[in-house]
Amino acid sequence: MVSDSQTTRADYYRVLADCLSEETLVVTALGNASYLWAEIREAPKNFYLEDAMGLALPMALGLAVAQPNRKVVVVEGDGGLLMHMGALVTVGAVAPQNLIVLLIQNGVHAASGGQALTNAGLDFAVLGRAMGLQHAENIASADSFRPALVAALDTSGPSLLVLATEPDLTAVVPPVVFDPVRTKQRFTDAIGAPRYVPTFFGGGKLVAP
Amino acid sequence: MTTRKMATVPHRPSELLDALRGLGVQLAVSVPDSWLGEVLIRIDQEPTMSLIRATHEEEALAIACGARLGGLRTVLMIQNVGLLTIGAGMVSLAQRYQFPLFILASYRGTQGDAIFYHIPKGRVTEPVLQGLGVRYAVADPQRPIGEQVEQAATYAEESSNPFVLLLAREDIQW
């Protein structure tokens, strides 16, 4: 649950960078969720969202279904999740074993300047369990995040780790330009995703590279 | 005595499902309505296709984009009301990142729809799509539906952008 945690997003991200393998796919929501992750661990298997608030989680769900043999980690914010709380219901229903949801709970809309949330005090771990995510846990420090993340990476999901975080209202300047089409192309190249091969008169197919 | 051959009326929803199989669609993401209900059950029973039932059309759009990012051929199946609620994700995600989002939408609120309360949605569907800059086609009842489905999917892929095929009841309701 949201608390007076002094843990920063960067504290959690350093642990995350430390624990992930190169094969893990990471989808990050808008704002510092993406900007700071690019600063700490820029990689082709990162998919950075800008704008599209609330859509990181459902996008990661689709990716996890398409890539069942890779772990998919998504970083969403509490404000973003509130916009599409139904997506967590769908995650619980589909139950992809390879999906780990990291929910930054800072109690505000940080990406847009710190405006108050509709309800900053929700217990998302309880909600997550009610929605079918059996492994759902509230976390308030980087030290407790590490073993929880390692366990989530080693076991079948979906998992939800709710990270109580001090709001970070100053936008980090990412080290790379977030060109959306390049982000997508680079990602699909990195994972060797099938791509559309056209034919002269329609009827093209997705073909593995 | 002369024998008259009975004209065979094609079952358009079956042709639509055949077209999805032929395209190699692996995943359908849907928020259903009464016209779509049965075809979704049949998709769910297909050995080569999966179905995700989403809670909201914009969420469904994002799931479809994520699945396509991961390499699955995907179709989004919604009622046209979803085209009215999907706008932010359509422009910020599907169009900005150039996802070839292939959408089949039941076209409620047209003259052939007996349920009057769909009319406000039918009235504005095409102007909204035009305003969003989304290319679309209204299914032609005089042409086989299967080839129209294939052309819609191909348009989405070739343009790396969303394309919507608006379907009549006869096209989709089993």
Coordinates of C-alpha atoms in Angstrom, one line a residue:
Chain A
M1 CA 0.0 0.0 0.0
V2 CA 1.0 3.6 -0.4
S3 CA 3.0 4.7 2.6
D4 CA 5.6 7.2 3.6
S5 CA 8.2 5.2 1.8
Q6 CA 11.3 7.1 1.0
T7 CA 12.3 4.6 -1.6
T8 CA 12.7 6.1 -5.0
R9 CA 11.9 4.8 -8.4
A10 CA 15.7 4.7 -9.1
D11 CA 16.2 2.5 -6.0
Y12 CA 13.8 0.0 -7.4
Y13 CA 15.1 0.3 -11.0
R14 CA 18.7 -0.4 -9.9
V15 CA 17.6 -3.7 -8.3
L16 CA 15.5 -4.5 -11.4
A17 CA 18.5 -3.9 -13.7
D18 CA 20.6 -6.1 -11.4
C19 CA 18.2 -9.0 -11.5
L20 CA 17.1 -9.2 -15.1
S21 CA 18.6 -11.4 -17.8
E22 CA 19.2 -10.0 -21.3
E23 CA 16.3 -12.1 -22.5
T24 CA 13.7 -10.4 -20.4
L25 CA 11.4 -8.1 -22.2
V26 CA 10.5 -4.8 -20.5
V27 CA 7.5 -2.6 -21.3
T28 CA 7.5 0.8 -19.5
A29 CA 4.7 3.3 -19.1
L30 CA 4.9 7.0 -20.0
G31 CA 7.0 9.6 -18.1
N32 CA 9.9 8.6 -15.8
A33 CA 8.8 5.0 -15.9
S34 CA 10.3 5.0 -19.4
Y35 CA 12.8 7.9 -19.2
L36 CA 14.6 6.6 -16.1
W37 CA 14.6 3.0 -17.3
A38 CA 16.3 4.2 -20.5
E39 CA 18.9 6.0 -18.4
I40 CA 19.6 3.0 -16.1
R41 CA 19.3 0.2 -18.6
E42 CA 18.9 1.2 -22.2
A43 CA 18.4 -2.0 -24.3
P44 CA 16.7 -3.1 -27.6
K45 CA 14.4 -5.4 -25.6
N46 CA 12.9 -2.4 -23.9
F47 CA 9.6 -1.0 -25.3
Y48 CA 9.1 2.5 -24.1
L49 CA 5.7 4.0 -24.2
E50 CA 5.2 7.7 -24.3
D51 CA 1.6 9.0 -23.7
A52 CA -0.9 6.1 -24.2
M53 CA -1.5 6.4 -20.5
G54 CA -2.9 3.2 -18.9
L55 CA -2.1 1.0 -21.9
A56 CA 1.3 -0.3 -20.8
L57 CA -0.3 -3.2 -18.9
P58 CA -2.6 -4.4 -21.6
M59 CA 0.1 -4.0 -24.2
A60 CA 2.5 -6.2 -22.0
L61 CA -0.3 -8.7 -21.6
G62 CA -0.5 -9.1 -25.4
L63 CA 3.2 -9.3 -25.7
A64 CA 3.4 -12.0 -22.9
V65 CA 0.8 -14.1 -24.8
A66 CA 2.8 -13.7 -28.0
Q67 CA 6.1 -14.6 -26.4
P68 CA 5.3 -17.3 -23.8
N69 CA 8.9 -18.5 -23.5
R70 CA 10.3 -15.1 -22.4
K71 CA 9.7 -13.2 -19.2
V72 CA 7.8 -10.0 -19.7
V73 CA 8.1 -7.2 -17.1
V74 CA 5.8 -4.2 -17.2
V75 CA 6.3 -1.1 -15.2
E76 CA 3.0 0.8 -14.8
G77 CA 2.0 3.6 -12.4
D78 CA -0.9 3.7 -10.0
G79 CA -2.5 6.5 -11.9
G80 CA -2.2 4.6 -15.2
L81 CA -3.6 1.5 -13.7
L82 CA -6.6 3.4 -12.3
M83 CA -7.4 4.5 -15.9
H84 CA -7.7 0.9 -17.1
M85 CA -8.2 -1.2 -14.0
G86 CA -10.1 -3.7 -16.1
A87 CA -6.7 -4.6 -17.7
L88 CA -5.7 -6.2 -14.4
V89 CA -9.0 -8.3 -14.5
T90 CA -8.0 -9.5 -18.0
V91 CA -4.5 -10.3 -16.8
G92 CA -6.0 -12.4 -14.0
A93 CA -8.3 -14.2 -16.5
V94 CA -5.7 -14.9 -19.1
A95 CA -3.1 -15.6 -16.4
P96 CA 0.1 -15.5 -18.5
Q97 CA 2.7 -17.4 -16.5
N98 CA 5.6 -15.2 -17.9
L99 CA 4.2 -11.8 -16.9
I100 CA 5.5 -9.7 -14.0
V101 CA 3.7 -6.5 -13.2
L102 CA 5.6 -3.8 -11.3
L103 CA 3.2 -1.2 -10.1
I104 CA 4.8 2.1 -9.0
Q105 CA 2.5 3.4 -6.3
N106 CA 3.4 7.0 -5.5
G107 CA -0.1 8.2 -4.9
V108 CA -0.1 10.9 -7.6
H109 CA -0.1 11.4 -11.4
A110 CA 3.7 12.0 -11.4
A111 CA 4.1 12.2 -15.2
S112 CA 1.8 15.2 -15.4
G113 CA 3.1 17.1 -12.4
G114 CA 1.9 15.4 -9.3
Q115 CA -1.9 15.9 -9.4
A116 CA -3.8 13.9 -6.8
L117 CA -5.2 10.5 -7.7
T118 CA -8.9 9.7 -7.3
N119 CA -7.9 7.3 -4.5
A120 CA -4.2 7.2 -3.4
G121 CA -4.7 4.6 -0.7
L122 CA -5.8 1.5 -2.5
D123 CA -4.3 -1.8 -1.5
F124 CA -3.5 -3.0 -5.0
A125 CA -2.1 -6.4 -3.7
V126 CA -5.5 -7.2 -2.3
L127 CA -7.2 -6.1 -5.5
G128 CA -4.7 -8.1 -7.6
R129 CA -5.4 -11.2 -5.7
A130 CA -9.1 -10.6 -6.0
M131 CA -8.6 -10.4 -9.8
G132 CA -6.8 -13.7 -10.0
L133 CA -3.1 -12.8 -9.6
Q134 CA -2.1 -15.2 -6.9
H135 CA 1.3 -13.7 -6.4
A136 CA 0.6 -10.1 -5.3
E137 CA 2.6 -8.3 -2.7
N138 CA 3.1 -4.8 -1.3
I139 CA 6.7 -3.7 -1.1
A140 CA 8.2 -0.6 0.5
S141 CA 11.9 -0.9 0.2
A142 CA 14.5 -1.9 -2.4
D143 CA 15.8 -4.5 0.0
S144 CA 12.5 -6.3 0.2
F145 CA 12.0 -5.8 -3.6
R146 CA 15.1 -7.9 -4.5
P147 CA 13.9 -11.3 -3.1
A148 CA 10.4 -10.7 -4.3
L149 CA 11.6 -10.0 -7.8
V150 CA 13.9 -12.9 -7.8
A151 CA 11.0 -15.2 -6.7
A152 CA 8.7 -13.7 -9.4
L153 CA 11.4 -14.3 -12.1
D154 CA 11.8 -17.9 -10.9
T155 CA 8.2 -18.9 -10.5
S156 CA 5.1 -19.0 -12.7
G157 CA 3.1 -15.8 -12.8
P158 CA 1.4 -13.6 -13.3
S159 CA 2.9 -11.7 -10.4
L160 CA 2.1 -8.2 -9.1
L161 CA 4.6 -6.4 -7.0
V162 CA 3.4 -3.0 -5.8
L163 CA 6.3 -0.7 -5.1
A164 CA 5.6 2.1 -2.6
T165 CA 7.6 5.0 -4.0
E166 CA 8.4 8.6 -3.3
P167 CA 6.9 10.7 -6.2
D168 CA 9.5 11.9 -8.7
L169 CA 8.1 14.9 -10.4
T170 CA 11.1 16.1 -12.3
A171 CA 11.3 14.5 -15.7
V172 CA 14.5 12.6 -16.4
V173 CA 16.0 13.4 -19.8
P174 CA 16.5 10.0 -21.4
P175 CA 19.8 9.3 -23.1
V176 CA 18.2 8.2 -26.3
V177 CA 15.5 9.8 -28.6
F178 CA 12.2 7.9 -28.2
D179 CA 11.4 7.5 -31.9
P180 CA 8.2 5.4 -31.7
V181 CA 8.6 3.5 -34.9
R182 CA 12.3 2.9 -34.3
T183 CA 11.5 1.6 -30.8
K184 CA 9.1 -0.9 -32.3
Q185 CA 11.3 -1.9 -35.1
R186 CA 14.3 -2.4 -32.9
F187 CA 12.3 -4.4 -30.4
T188 CA 10.9 -6.8 -33.0
D189 CA 14.4 -7.2 -34.5
A190 CA 15.8 -8.0 -31.1
I191 CA 13.3 -10.7 -30.3
G192 CA 13.2 -12.1 -33.9
A193 CA 9.5 -11.6 -34.1
P194 CA 7.8 -12.8 -37.3
R195 CA 7.2 -10.0 -39.8
Y196 CA 4.8 -9.4 -42.6
V197 CA 6.0 -10.4 -46.0
P198 CA 3.8 -9.0 -48.7
T199 CA 2.9 -10.6 -52.0
F200 CA 1.9 -8.9 -55.2
F201 CA -1.8 -9.5 -55.0
G202 CA -2.4 -9.6 -51.2
G203 CA -2.5 -12.6 -49.0
G204 CA 0.9 -11.8 -47.3
K205 CA 1.9 -13.7 -44.3
L206 CA 3.8 -13.3 -41.1
V207 CA 7.1 -15.1 -41.5
A208 CA 9.8 -15.7 -39.0
P209 CA 13.1 -14.0 -39.9
Chain B
M1 CA -41.4 -31.3 -65.6
T2 CA -38.5 -28.9 -65.2
T3 CA -36.2 -28.9 -62.2
R4 CA -35.1 -25.6 -60.8
K5 CA -31.9 -25.4 -59.1
M6 CA -32.1 -23.7 -55.7
A7 CA -29.7 -20.8 -55.4
T8 CA -27.3 -21.5 -52.6
V9 CA -27.1 -18.5 -50.2
P10 CA -23.6 -18.3 -48.8
H11 CA -23.3 -18.2 -45.0
R12 CA -21.3 -15.1 -44.6
P13 CA -20.2 -15.6 -41.0
S14 CA -18.7 -19.0 -42.0
E15 CA -16.9 -17.3 -44.9
L16 CA -15.6 -14.6 -42.5
L17 CA -14.2 -17.3 -40.2
D18 CA -12.7 -19.2 -43.1
A19 CA -11.0 -15.9 -44.2
L20 CA -9.5 -15.4 -40.7
R21 CA -8.2 -19.0 -40.8
G22 CA -6.8 -18.4 -44.3
L23 CA -5.0 -15.3 -43.2
G24 CA -3.3 -17.2 -40.4
V25 CA -4.9 -15.1 -37.7
Q26 CA -3.7 -16.5 -34.4
L27 CA -5.3 -14.3 -31.8
A28 CA -8.7 -12.4 -31.6
V29 CA -9.1 -9.8 -29.0
S30 CA -12.6 -8.8 -28.4
V31 CA -15.3 -6.9 -26.5
P32 CA -18.4 -8.6 -27.8
D33 CA -21.9 -7.6 -28.8
S34 CA -24.9 -9.7 -29.7
W35 CA -23.9 -9.9 -33.4
L36 CA -20.4 -11.0 -32.5
G37 CA -21.2 -13.4 -29.7
E38 CA -21.4 -16.7 -31.6
V39 CA -18.5 -16.2 -33.9
L40 CA -16.3 -15.4 -30.9
I41 CA -17.4 -18.7 -29.3
R42 CA -16.3 -20.5 -32.6
I43 CA -13.0 -18.6 -32.7
D44 CA -12.4 -19.7 -29.1
Q45 CA -12.9 -23.3 -30.2
E46 CA -10.5 -23.1 -33.2
P47 CA -7.3 -25.1 -32.6
T48 CA -5.2 -22.5 -34.4
M49 CA -6.7 -19.4 -32.8
S50 CA -7.0 -17.9 -29.3
L51 CA -9.4 -15.5 -27.9
I52 CA -8.9 -12.8 -25.3
R53 CA -12.0 -11.2 -23.9
A54 CA -11.0 -7.7 -22.8
T55 CA -13.0 -5.4 -20.5
H56 CA -12.8 -2.3 -22.7
E57 CA -12.1 -1.6 -26.3
E58 CA -9.1 0.6 -25.7
E59 CA -7.6 -2.1 -23.5
A60 CA -8.3 -4.6 -26.3
L61 CA -6.5 -2.3 -28.8
A62 CA -3.4 -2.3 -26.5
I63 CA -3.5 -6.1 -26.1
A64 CA -3.7 -6.5 -29.9
C65 CA -0.8 -4.1 -30.4
G66 CA 1.3 -6.0 -27.8
A67 CA 0.5 -9.3 -29.4
R68 CA 1.4 -8.0 -32.8
L69 CA 4.6 -6.6 -31.4
G70 CA 5.4 -10.1 -30.2
G71 CA 4.7 -11.5 -33.7
L72 CA 1.1 -12.8 -33.6
R73 CA -1.3 -12.1 -36.4
T74 CA -4.2 -10.5 -34.6
V75 CA -7.7 -9.2 -35.2
L76 CA -9.6 -6.9 -33.0
M77 CA -13.3 -7.6 -32.9
I78 CA -15.6 -5.1 -31.4
Q79 CA -18.9 -3.3 -31.8
N80 CA -18.8 0.2 -33.4
V81 CA -19.4 1.8 -30.1
G82 CA -15.8 0.7 -29.3
L83 CA -14.6 2.8 -32.2
L84 CA -16.1 5.8 -30.3
T85 CA -14.3 4.9 -27.0
I86 CA -11.0 3.8 -28.5
G87 CA -9.8 7.2 -29.7
A88 CA -6.9 7.9 -27.4
G89 CA -5.2 4.5 -27.9
M90 CA -5.9 4.7 -31.6
V91 CA -3.9 7.8 -32.1
S92 CA -1.3 7.6 -29.2
L93 CA -0.5 3.9 -29.6
A94 CA -1.8 2.3 -32.8
Q95 CA -1.1 5.2 -35.1
R96 CA 1.9 6.7 -33.4
Y97 CA 3.7 3.4 -33.3
Q98 CA 2.4 2.3 -36.7
F99 CA 0.8 -0.9 -35.7
P100 CA -1.1 -2.8 -38.5
L101 CA -4.2 -3.1 -36.4
F102 CA -6.9 -5.1 -38.2
I103 CA -10.3 -4.4 -36.9
L104 CA -13.6 -6.1 -37.6
A105 CA -16.5 -4.0 -36.1
S106 CA -20.2 -4.8 -36.1
Y107 CA -21.9 -1.7 -37.6
R108 CA -24.8 -1.1 -35.3
G109 CA -27.3 1.7 -35.7
T110 CA -27.6 1.4 -39.4
Q111 CA -30.9 1.2 -41.3
G112 CA -31.0 -2.5 -41.0
D113 CA -30.6 -2.6 -37.2
A114 CA -33.9 -3.2 -35.4
I115 CA -32.6 -1.9 -32.1
F116 CA -33.3 1.8 -32.2
Y117 CA -30.9 2.9 -29.4
H118 CA -27.9 2.0 -31.5
I119 CA -28.8 4.8 -34.0
P120 CA -26.8 7.6 -32.2
K121 CA -23.7 5.4 -32.5
G122 CA -24.4 4.5 -36.1
R123 CA -24.9 8.1 -37.1
V124 CA -21.4 9.2 -35.9
T125 CA -19.3 6.1 -36.5
E126 CA -17.9 7.1 -39.9
P127 CA -17.4 10.8 -39.1
V128 CA -15.4 9.7 -36.0
L129 CA -13.2 7.4 -38.0
Q130 CA -12.7 10.1 -40.5
G131 CA -11.8 12.6 -37.8
L132 CA -9.3 10.1 -36.3
G133 CA -7.7 9.6 -39.7
V134 CA -8.5 5.8 -39.6
R135 CA -9.1 4.2 -42.9
Y136 CA -12.2 2.0 -43.2
A137 CA -14.6 0.2 -45.5
V138 CA -18.3 -0.7 -45.1
A139 CA -18.8 -4.3 -46.1
D140 CA -20.4 -4.6 -49.5
P141 CA -23.4 -7.1 -49.3
Q142 CA -23.1 -7.8 -53.0
R143 CA -19.6 -9.2 -52.7
P144 CA -18.3 -12.3 -50.8
I145 CA -17.3 -11.3 -47.3
G146 CA -14.2 -13.4 -47.2
E147 CA -12.3 -11.4 -49.8
Q148 CA -13.3 -8.2 -48.1
V149 CA -11.9 -9.5 -44.8
E150 CA -8.6 -10.4 -46.6
Q151 CA -8.4 -7.0 -48.2
A152 CA -9.0 -5.2 -44.9
A153 CA -6.2 -7.2 -43.2
T154 CA -3.9 -6.7 -46.1
Y155 CA -4.6 -2.9 -46.1
A156 CA -3.6 -2.7 -42.4
E157 CA -0.4 -4.6 -43.0
E158 CA 0.6 -2.8 -46.1
S159 CA -0.1 0.6 -44.6
S160 CA 1.3 -0.3 -41.1
N161 CA -1.8 1.4 -39.8
P162 CA -5.2 0.5 -38.4
F163 CA -7.9 -0.5 -40.8
V164 CA -11.6 -1.1 -39.9
L165 CA -14.1 -3.2 -41.8
L166 CA -17.6 -2.3 -40.7
L167 CA -19.9 -5.4 -40.8
A168 CA -23.6 -5.9 -41.2
R169 CA -25.6 -8.4 -39.2
E170 CA -25.6 -10.8 -42.1
D171 CA -21.8 -10.8 -42.2
I172 CA -21.2 -11.7 -38.6
Q173 CA -24.2 -13.0 -36.7
W174 CA -24.1 -16.8 -36.9

